[in-house]
């Protein structure tokens, strides 16, 4: 097992949820945190603990975004008009690594980050190597011609555990998709219950 996969499974076990809804998650076999004391009964969390958990869950889902970057997203969301929690998840869904994961060009969010870093993705015909690049409505995202035969890409295309959401328009055969619009929270296909409102409460303390 690679270090990247091991770390991903550790996140699942630490949070106690199958965060990405994957069949290979260790939570499908044992629902407790990693470490020698992982199987002990969890204490009832405080309000702070519940808010912290919601933040860790959302950060983890998008590939364990750094605290500094995540806080920056929160500040940007709170600066914009409207519901801050809705805006926050909308920003997260426009990250390029999240977009290619949703488009099923790669099997995991961790693979998405690596895939972008290695220069396999074009946005509006230009190579972009920054996973946190924010895609805009109408942007066309595609896998480079030379990268379409990579086994990981073929594996992702055949995954049945998730579907492409309606806010993306994808031509799977052409390895190309359009980011149609920023989604509402209710539209985002999280496999577990996310609570971005608690994330807002955490930072608003």
PDB file of C-alpha atoms in Angstrom:
ATOM      1  CA  UNK A   1       0.000   0.000   0.000  1.00  0.00           C
ATOM      2  CA  UNK A   2       1.423   3.419  -0.961  1.00  0.00           C
ATOM      3  CA  UNK A   3       1.953   6.138   1.667  1.00  0.00           C
ATOM      4  CA  UNK A   4      -0.742   8.220  -0.042  1.00  0.00           C
ATOM      5  CA  UNK A   5      -3.355   5.457   0.176  1.00  0.00           C
ATOM      6  CA  UNK A   6      -2.361   4.629   3.756  1.00  0.00           C
ATOM      7  CA  UNK A   7      -2.755   8.284   4.760  1.00  0.00           C
ATOM      8  CA  UNK A   8      -6.163   8.450   3.096  1.00  0.00           C
ATOM      9  CA  UNK A   9      -7.354   5.360   4.984  1.00  0.00           C
ATOM     10  CA  UNK A  10      -5.989   6.810   8.227  1.00  0.00           C
ATOM     11  CA  UNK A  11      -8.175   9.908   7.698  1.00  0.00           C
ATOM     12  CA  UNK A  12     -11.218   7.649   7.327  1.00  0.00           C
ATOM     13  CA  UNK A  13     -10.446   5.818  10.557  1.00  0.00           C
ATOM     14  CA  UNK A  14      -9.521   8.925  12.546  1.00  0.00           C
ATOM     15  CA  UNK A  15     -12.804  10.618  11.624  1.00  0.00           C
ATOM     16  CA  UNK A  16     -14.799   7.410  11.962  1.00  0.00           C
ATOM     17  CA  UNK A  17     -16.507   7.758   8.563  1.00  0.00           C
ATOM     18  CA  UNK A  18     -16.062   6.376   5.048  1.00  0.00           C
ATOM     19  CA  UNK A  19     -15.341   9.903   3.836  1.00  0.00           C
ATOM     20  CA  UNK A  20     -15.283   9.202   0.103  1.00  0.00           C
ATOM     21  CA  UNK A  21     -17.750   6.291   0.044  1.00  0.00           C
ATOM     22  CA  UNK A  22     -15.132   3.895  -1.324  1.00  0.00           C
ATOM     23  CA  UNK A  23     -15.476   0.131  -1.217  1.00  0.00           C
ATOM     24  CA  UNK A  24     -11.875  -0.283   0.007  1.00  0.00           C
ATOM     25  CA  UNK A  25     -12.239   2.000   3.025  1.00  0.00           C
ATOM     26  CA  UNK A  26     -11.069   0.330   6.285  1.00  0.00           C
ATOM     27  CA  UNK A  27     -14.296   1.645   7.885  1.00  0.00           C
ATOM     28  CA  UNK A  28     -16.125  -1.103   6.007  1.00  0.00           C
ATOM     29  CA  UNK A  29     -14.309  -3.577   8.286  1.00  0.00           C
ATOM     30  CA  UNK A  30     -13.652  -1.731  11.550  1.00  0.00           C
ATOM     31  CA  UNK A  31     -15.298   1.475  12.669  1.00  0.00           C
ATOM     32  CA  UNK A  32     -12.736   2.920  15.046  1.00  0.00           C
ATOM     33  CA  UNK A  33      -9.843   5.342  15.005  1.00  0.00           C
ATOM     34  CA  UNK A  34      -6.232   4.322  14.269  1.00  0.00           C
ATOM     35  CA  UNK A  35      -3.766   3.554  17.050  1.00  0.00           C
ATOM     36  CA  UNK A  36      -3.709   1.276  20.095  1.00  0.00           C
ATOM     37  CA  UNK A  37      -6.575   3.125  21.789  1.00  0.00           C
ATOM     38  CA  UNK A  38      -8.699   3.473  18.671  1.00  0.00           C
ATOM     39  CA  UNK A  39     -11.246   0.848  19.678  1.00  0.00           C
ATOM     40  CA  UNK A  40     -12.164   2.561  22.955  1.00  0.00           C
ATOM     41  CA  UNK A  41     -15.560   4.228  23.209  1.00  0.00           C
ATOM     42  CA  UNK A  42     -15.636   7.789  21.929  1.00  0.00           C
ATOM     43  CA  UNK A  43     -16.698  10.493  24.390  1.00  0.00           C
ATOM     44  CA  UNK A  44     -19.699  12.669  23.617  1.00  0.00           C
ATOM     45  CA  UNK A  45     -18.196  15.734  21.903  1.00  0.00           C
ATOM     46  CA  UNK A  46     -18.588  19.291  23.113  1.00  0.00           C
ATOM     47  CA  UNK A  47     -19.972  22.009  20.810  1.00  0.00           C
ATOM     48  CA  UNK A  48     -16.386  22.937  20.013  1.00  0.00           C
ATOM     49  CA  UNK A  49     -15.555  19.292  19.327  1.00  0.00           C
ATOM     50  CA  UNK A  50     -18.538  18.938  16.982  1.00  0.00           C
ATOM     51  CA  UNK A  51     -17.526  22.072  15.087  1.00  0.00           C
ATOM     52  CA  UNK A  52     -13.905  20.938  14.899  1.00  0.00           C
ATOM     53  CA  UNK A  53     -14.989  17.548  13.569  1.00  0.00           C
ATOM     54  CA  UNK A  54     -17.091  19.223  10.855  1.00  0.00           C
ATOM     55  CA  UNK A  55     -14.054  21.281   9.816  1.00  0.00           C
ATOM     56  CA  UNK A  56     -11.719  18.283   9.777  1.00  0.00           C
ATOM     57  CA  UNK A  57     -14.229  16.291   7.766  1.00  0.00           C
ATOM     58  CA  UNK A  58     -14.661  18.976   5.099  1.00  0.00           C
ATOM     59  CA  UNK A  59     -10.906  19.673   4.910  1.00  0.00           C
ATOM     60  CA  UNK A  60     -10.168  15.964   4.697  1.00  0.00           C
ATOM     61  CA  UNK A  61     -12.700  15.335   1.964  1.00  0.00           C
ATOM     62  CA  UNK A  62     -10.948  17.759  -0.376  1.00  0.00           C
ATOM     63  CA  UNK A  63      -7.582  16.072   0.140  1.00  0.00           C
ATOM     64  CA  UNK A  64      -6.556  17.376   3.554  1.00  0.00           C
ATOM     65  CA  UNK A  65      -6.299  21.029   2.561  1.00  0.00           C
ATOM     66  CA  UNK A  66      -3.885  22.955   4.783  1.00  0.00           C
ATOM     67  CA  UNK A  67      -5.355  24.997   7.619  1.00  0.00           C
ATOM     68  CA  UNK A  68      -3.892  28.192   6.165  1.00  0.00           C
ATOM     69  CA  UNK A  69      -5.537  27.619   2.791  1.00  0.00           C
ATOM     70  CA  UNK A  70      -8.825  26.461   4.278  1.00  0.00           C
ATOM     71  CA  UNK A  71      -9.003  29.552   6.500  1.00  0.00           C
ATOM     72  CA  UNK A  72      -8.401  31.682   3.414  1.00  0.00           C
ATOM     73  CA  UNK A  73     -11.395  30.023   1.709  1.00  0.00           C
ATOM     74  CA  UNK A  74     -13.529  30.722   4.770  1.00  0.00           C
ATOM     75  CA  UNK A  75     -12.505  34.396   4.834  1.00  0.00           C
ATOM     76  CA  UNK A  76     -13.283  34.734   1.132  1.00  0.00           C
ATOM     77  CA  UNK A  77     -16.678  33.041   1.632  1.00  0.00           C
ATOM     78  CA  UNK A  78     -17.547  35.304   4.573  1.00  0.00           C
ATOM     79  CA  UNK A  79     -16.573  38.375   2.543  1.00  0.00           C
ATOM     80  CA  UNK A  80     -19.007  37.536  -0.267  1.00  0.00           C
ATOM     81  CA  UNK A  81     -22.746  38.256   0.033  1.00  0.00           C
ATOM     82  CA  UNK A  82     -25.118  35.398   0.840  1.00  0.00           C
ATOM     83  CA  UNK A  83     -24.903  32.311   3.030  1.00  0.00           C
ATOM     84  CA  UNK A  84     -21.277  31.765   4.058  1.00  0.00           C
ATOM     85  CA  UNK A  85     -21.576  27.979   4.366  1.00  0.00           C
ATOM     86  CA  UNK A  86     -23.069  27.707   0.854  1.00  0.00           C
ATOM     87  CA  UNK A  87     -20.354  29.958  -0.551  1.00  0.00           C
ATOM     88  CA  UNK A  88     -17.608  27.994   1.199  1.00  0.00           C
ATOM     89  CA  UNK A  89     -18.550  24.638  -0.327  1.00  0.00           C
ATOM     90  CA  UNK A  90     -19.073  26.382  -3.662  1.00  0.00           C
ATOM     91  CA  UNK A  91     -15.487  27.639  -3.572  1.00  0.00           C
ATOM     92  CA  UNK A  92     -14.193  24.180  -2.637  1.00  0.00           C
ATOM     93  CA  UNK A  93     -16.063  22.627  -5.561  1.00  0.00           C
ATOM     94  CA  UNK A  94     -14.350  25.013  -7.992  1.00  0.00           C
ATOM     95  CA  UNK A  95     -10.863  23.787  -7.080  1.00  0.00           C
ATOM     96  CA  UNK A  96      -9.362  22.153 -10.160  1.00  0.00           C
ATOM     97  CA  UNK A  97      -8.470  18.950  -8.322  1.00  0.00           C
ATOM     98  CA  UNK A  98     -12.056  18.674  -7.052  1.00  0.00           C
ATOM     99  CA  UNK A  99     -13.426  19.322 -10.549  1.00  0.00           C
ATOM    100  CA  UNK A 100     -11.415  16.565 -12.253  1.00  0.00           C
ATOM    101  CA  UNK A 101     -12.344  14.205  -9.412  1.00  0.00           C
ATOM    102  CA  UNK A 102     -16.034  15.002  -9.950  1.00  0.00           C
ATOM    103  CA  UNK A 103     -15.601  14.546 -13.705  1.00  0.00           C
ATOM    104  CA  UNK A 104     -14.250  11.025 -13.018  1.00  0.00           C
ATOM    105  CA  UNK A 105     -10.928  11.629 -14.728  1.00  0.00           C
ATOM    106  CA  UNK A 106      -9.168  10.242 -11.623  1.00  0.00           C
ATOM    107  CA  UNK A 107     -10.257   7.756  -8.919  1.00  0.00           C
ATOM    108  CA  UNK A 108      -9.518   9.849  -5.792  1.00  0.00           C
ATOM    109  CA  UNK A 109      -9.048  13.465  -4.699  1.00  0.00           C
ATOM    110  CA  UNK A 110      -5.449  12.654  -3.767  1.00  0.00           C
ATOM    111  CA  UNK A 111      -4.813  11.289  -7.253  1.00  0.00           C
ATOM    112  CA  UNK A 112      -6.442  14.442  -8.652  1.00  0.00           C
ATOM    113  CA  UNK A 113      -3.916  16.685  -6.899  1.00  0.00           C
ATOM    114  CA  UNK A 114      -1.003  14.625  -8.184  1.00  0.00           C
ATOM    115  CA  UNK A 115      -2.489  14.450 -11.687  1.00  0.00           C
ATOM    116  CA  UNK A 116      -2.769  18.238 -11.918  1.00  0.00           C
ATOM    117  CA  UNK A 117       0.711  18.742 -10.444  1.00  0.00           C
ATOM    118  CA  UNK A 118       2.207  16.518 -13.139  1.00  0.00           C
ATOM    119  CA  UNK A 119       0.734  18.612 -15.943  1.00  0.00           C
ATOM    120  CA  UNK A 120      -1.903  16.207 -17.281  1.00  0.00           C
ATOM    121  CA  UNK A 121      -4.787  18.715 -17.278  1.00  0.00           C
ATOM    122  CA  UNK A 122      -5.741  21.544 -19.645  1.00  0.00           C
ATOM    123  CA  UNK A 123      -8.160  24.364 -18.791  1.00  0.00           C
ATOM    124  CA  UNK A 124      -9.491  26.164 -21.859  1.00  0.00           C
ATOM    125  CA  UNK A 125      -6.672  24.580 -23.860  1.00  0.00           C
ATOM    126  CA  UNK A 126      -3.859  25.684 -21.523  1.00  0.00           C
ATOM    127  CA  UNK A 127      -1.907  23.488 -19.113  1.00  0.00           C
ATOM    128  CA  UNK A 128      -2.594  24.219 -15.443  1.00  0.00           C
ATOM    129  CA  UNK A 129      -0.423  22.600 -12.758  1.00  0.00           C
ATOM    130  CA  UNK A 130      -1.945  24.177  -9.639  1.00  0.00           C
ATOM    131  CA  UNK A 131      -4.502  21.877  -7.903  1.00  0.00           C
ATOM    132  CA  UNK A 132      -6.036  24.818  -6.000  1.00  0.00           C
ATOM    133  CA  UNK A 133      -6.668  26.758  -9.232  1.00  0.00           C
ATOM    134  CA  UNK A 134     -10.289  27.947  -9.099  1.00  0.00           C
ATOM    135  CA  UNK A 135     -12.308  27.022 -12.168  1.00  0.00           C
ATOM    136  CA  UNK A 136     -14.913  29.485 -13.451  1.00  0.00           C
ATOM    137  CA  UNK A 137     -18.344  28.821 -14.913  1.00  0.00           C
ATOM    138  CA  UNK A 138     -18.008  27.890 -18.562  1.00  0.00           C
ATOM    139  CA  UNK A 139     -14.395  26.722 -18.287  1.00  0.00           C
ATOM    140  CA  UNK A 140     -13.540  23.600 -20.308  1.00  0.00           C
ATOM    141  CA  UNK A 141     -11.368  21.065 -18.493  1.00  0.00           C
ATOM    142  CA  UNK A 142      -9.751  18.131 -20.286  1.00  0.00           C
ATOM    143  CA  UNK A 143      -7.115  15.446 -19.935  1.00  0.00           C
ATOM    144  CA  UNK A 144      -4.140  15.964 -22.269  1.00  0.00           C
ATOM    145  CA  UNK A 145      -4.164  13.676 -25.278  1.00  0.00           C
ATOM    146  CA  UNK A 146      -0.936  11.956 -24.230  1.00  0.00           C
ATOM    147  CA  UNK A 147      -2.270  11.296 -20.717  1.00  0.00           C
ATOM    148  CA  UNK A 148      -5.519   9.537 -21.650  1.00  0.00           C
ATOM    149  CA  UNK A 149      -3.977   6.061 -21.716  1.00  0.00           C
ATOM    150  CA  UNK A 150      -2.719   6.258 -18.127  1.00  0.00           C
ATOM    151  CA  UNK A 151      -4.195   3.258 -16.217  1.00  0.00           C
ATOM    152  CA  UNK A 152      -5.463   5.464 -13.393  1.00  0.00           C
ATOM    153  CA  UNK A 153      -7.563   7.464 -15.865  1.00  0.00           C
ATOM    154  CA  UNK A 154      -9.047   4.308 -17.363  1.00  0.00           C
ATOM    155  CA  UNK A 155      -9.796   2.972 -13.872  1.00  0.00           C
ATOM    156  CA  UNK A 156     -11.616   6.156 -12.865  1.00  0.00           C
ATOM    157  CA  UNK A 157     -13.798   6.130 -15.991  1.00  0.00           C
ATOM    158  CA  UNK A 158     -15.089   2.669 -15.068  1.00  0.00           C
ATOM    159  CA  UNK A 159     -15.853   3.360 -11.397  1.00  0.00           C
ATOM    160  CA  UNK A 160     -19.484   2.715 -10.478  1.00  0.00           C
ATOM    161  CA  UNK A 161     -19.324   4.069  -6.915  1.00  0.00           C
ATOM    162  CA  UNK A 162     -20.064   7.670  -7.946  1.00  0.00           C
ATOM    163  CA  UNK A 163     -21.753   9.622 -10.750  1.00  0.00           C
ATOM    164  CA  UNK A 164     -20.918  12.918 -12.415  1.00  0.00           C
ATOM    165  CA  UNK A 165     -23.089  15.667 -10.817  1.00  0.00           C
ATOM    166  CA  UNK A 166     -25.448  17.815 -12.900  1.00  0.00           C
ATOM    167  CA  UNK A 167     -23.438  21.011 -12.503  1.00  0.00           C
ATOM    168  CA  UNK A 168     -20.787  19.489 -14.768  1.00  0.00           C
ATOM    169  CA  UNK A 169     -21.207  18.538 -18.429  1.00  0.00           C
ATOM    170  CA  UNK A 170     -18.795  15.729 -19.267  1.00  0.00           C
ATOM    171  CA  UNK A 171     -17.961  13.943 -22.512  1.00  0.00           C
ATOM    172  CA  UNK A 172     -16.298  10.842 -21.062  1.00  0.00           C
ATOM    173  CA  UNK A 173     -15.136   9.542 -24.452  1.00  0.00           C
ATOM    174  CA  UNK A 174     -13.374  12.835 -25.199  1.00  0.00           C
ATOM    175  CA  UNK A 175     -11.968  13.114 -21.634  1.00  0.00           C
ATOM    176  CA  UNK A 176     -13.371  16.617 -21.546  1.00  0.00           C
ATOM    177  CA  UNK A 177     -15.915  18.475 -19.444  1.00  0.00           C
ATOM    178  CA  UNK A 178     -17.404  21.906 -18.841  1.00  0.00           C
ATOM    179  CA  UNK A 179     -17.878  23.464 -15.422  1.00  0.00           C
ATOM    180  CA  UNK A 180     -21.472  24.612 -15.944  1.00  0.00           C
ATOM    181  CA  UNK A 181     -22.125  26.399 -12.655  1.00  0.00           C
ATOM    182  CA  UNK A 182     -21.167  26.624  -9.004  1.00  0.00           C
ATOM    183  CA  UNK A 183     -23.343  24.111  -7.145  1.00  0.00           C
ATOM    184  CA  UNK A 184     -25.577  24.593  -4.149  1.00  0.00           C
ATOM    185  CA  UNK A 185     -24.693  22.584  -1.055  1.00  0.00           C
ATOM    186  CA  UNK A 186     -27.689  20.256  -1.544  1.00  0.00           C
ATOM    187  CA  UNK A 187     -26.435  19.309  -5.031  1.00  0.00           C
ATOM    188  CA  UNK A 188     -22.956  18.211  -4.011  1.00  0.00           C
ATOM    189  CA  UNK A 189     -22.779  14.396  -3.849  1.00  0.00           C
ATOM    190  CA  UNK A 190     -21.016  13.966  -0.521  1.00  0.00           C
ATOM    191  CA  UNK A 191     -21.157  10.289   0.547  1.00  0.00           C
ATOM    192  CA  UNK A 192     -21.317  11.368   4.205  1.00  0.00           C
ATOM    193  CA  UNK A 193     -23.187  14.167   5.964  1.00  0.00           C
ATOM    194  CA  UNK A 194     -21.247  17.407   5.769  1.00  0.00           C
ATOM    195  CA  UNK A 195     -22.067  20.348   8.037  1.00  0.00           C
ATOM    196  CA  UNK A 196     -20.459  23.484   6.605  1.00  0.00           C
ATOM    197  CA  UNK A 197     -22.672  25.583   8.887  1.00  0.00           C
ATOM    198  CA  UNK A 198     -20.702  24.169  11.834  1.00  0.00           C
ATOM    199  CA  UNK A 199     -17.461  25.073  10.083  1.00  0.00           C
ATOM    200  CA  UNK A 200     -18.697  28.667   9.911  1.00  0.00           C
ATOM    201  CA  UNK A 201     -19.564  28.520  13.605  1.00  0.00           C
ATOM    202  CA  UNK A 202     -16.061  27.190  14.366  1.00  0.00           C
ATOM    203  CA  UNK A 203     -14.359  30.154  12.703  1.00  0.00           C
ATOM    204  CA  UNK A 204     -16.903  32.637  14.040  1.00  0.00           C
ATOM    205  CA  UNK A 205     -16.157  31.849  17.689  1.00  0.00           C
TER     206      UNK A 205
END
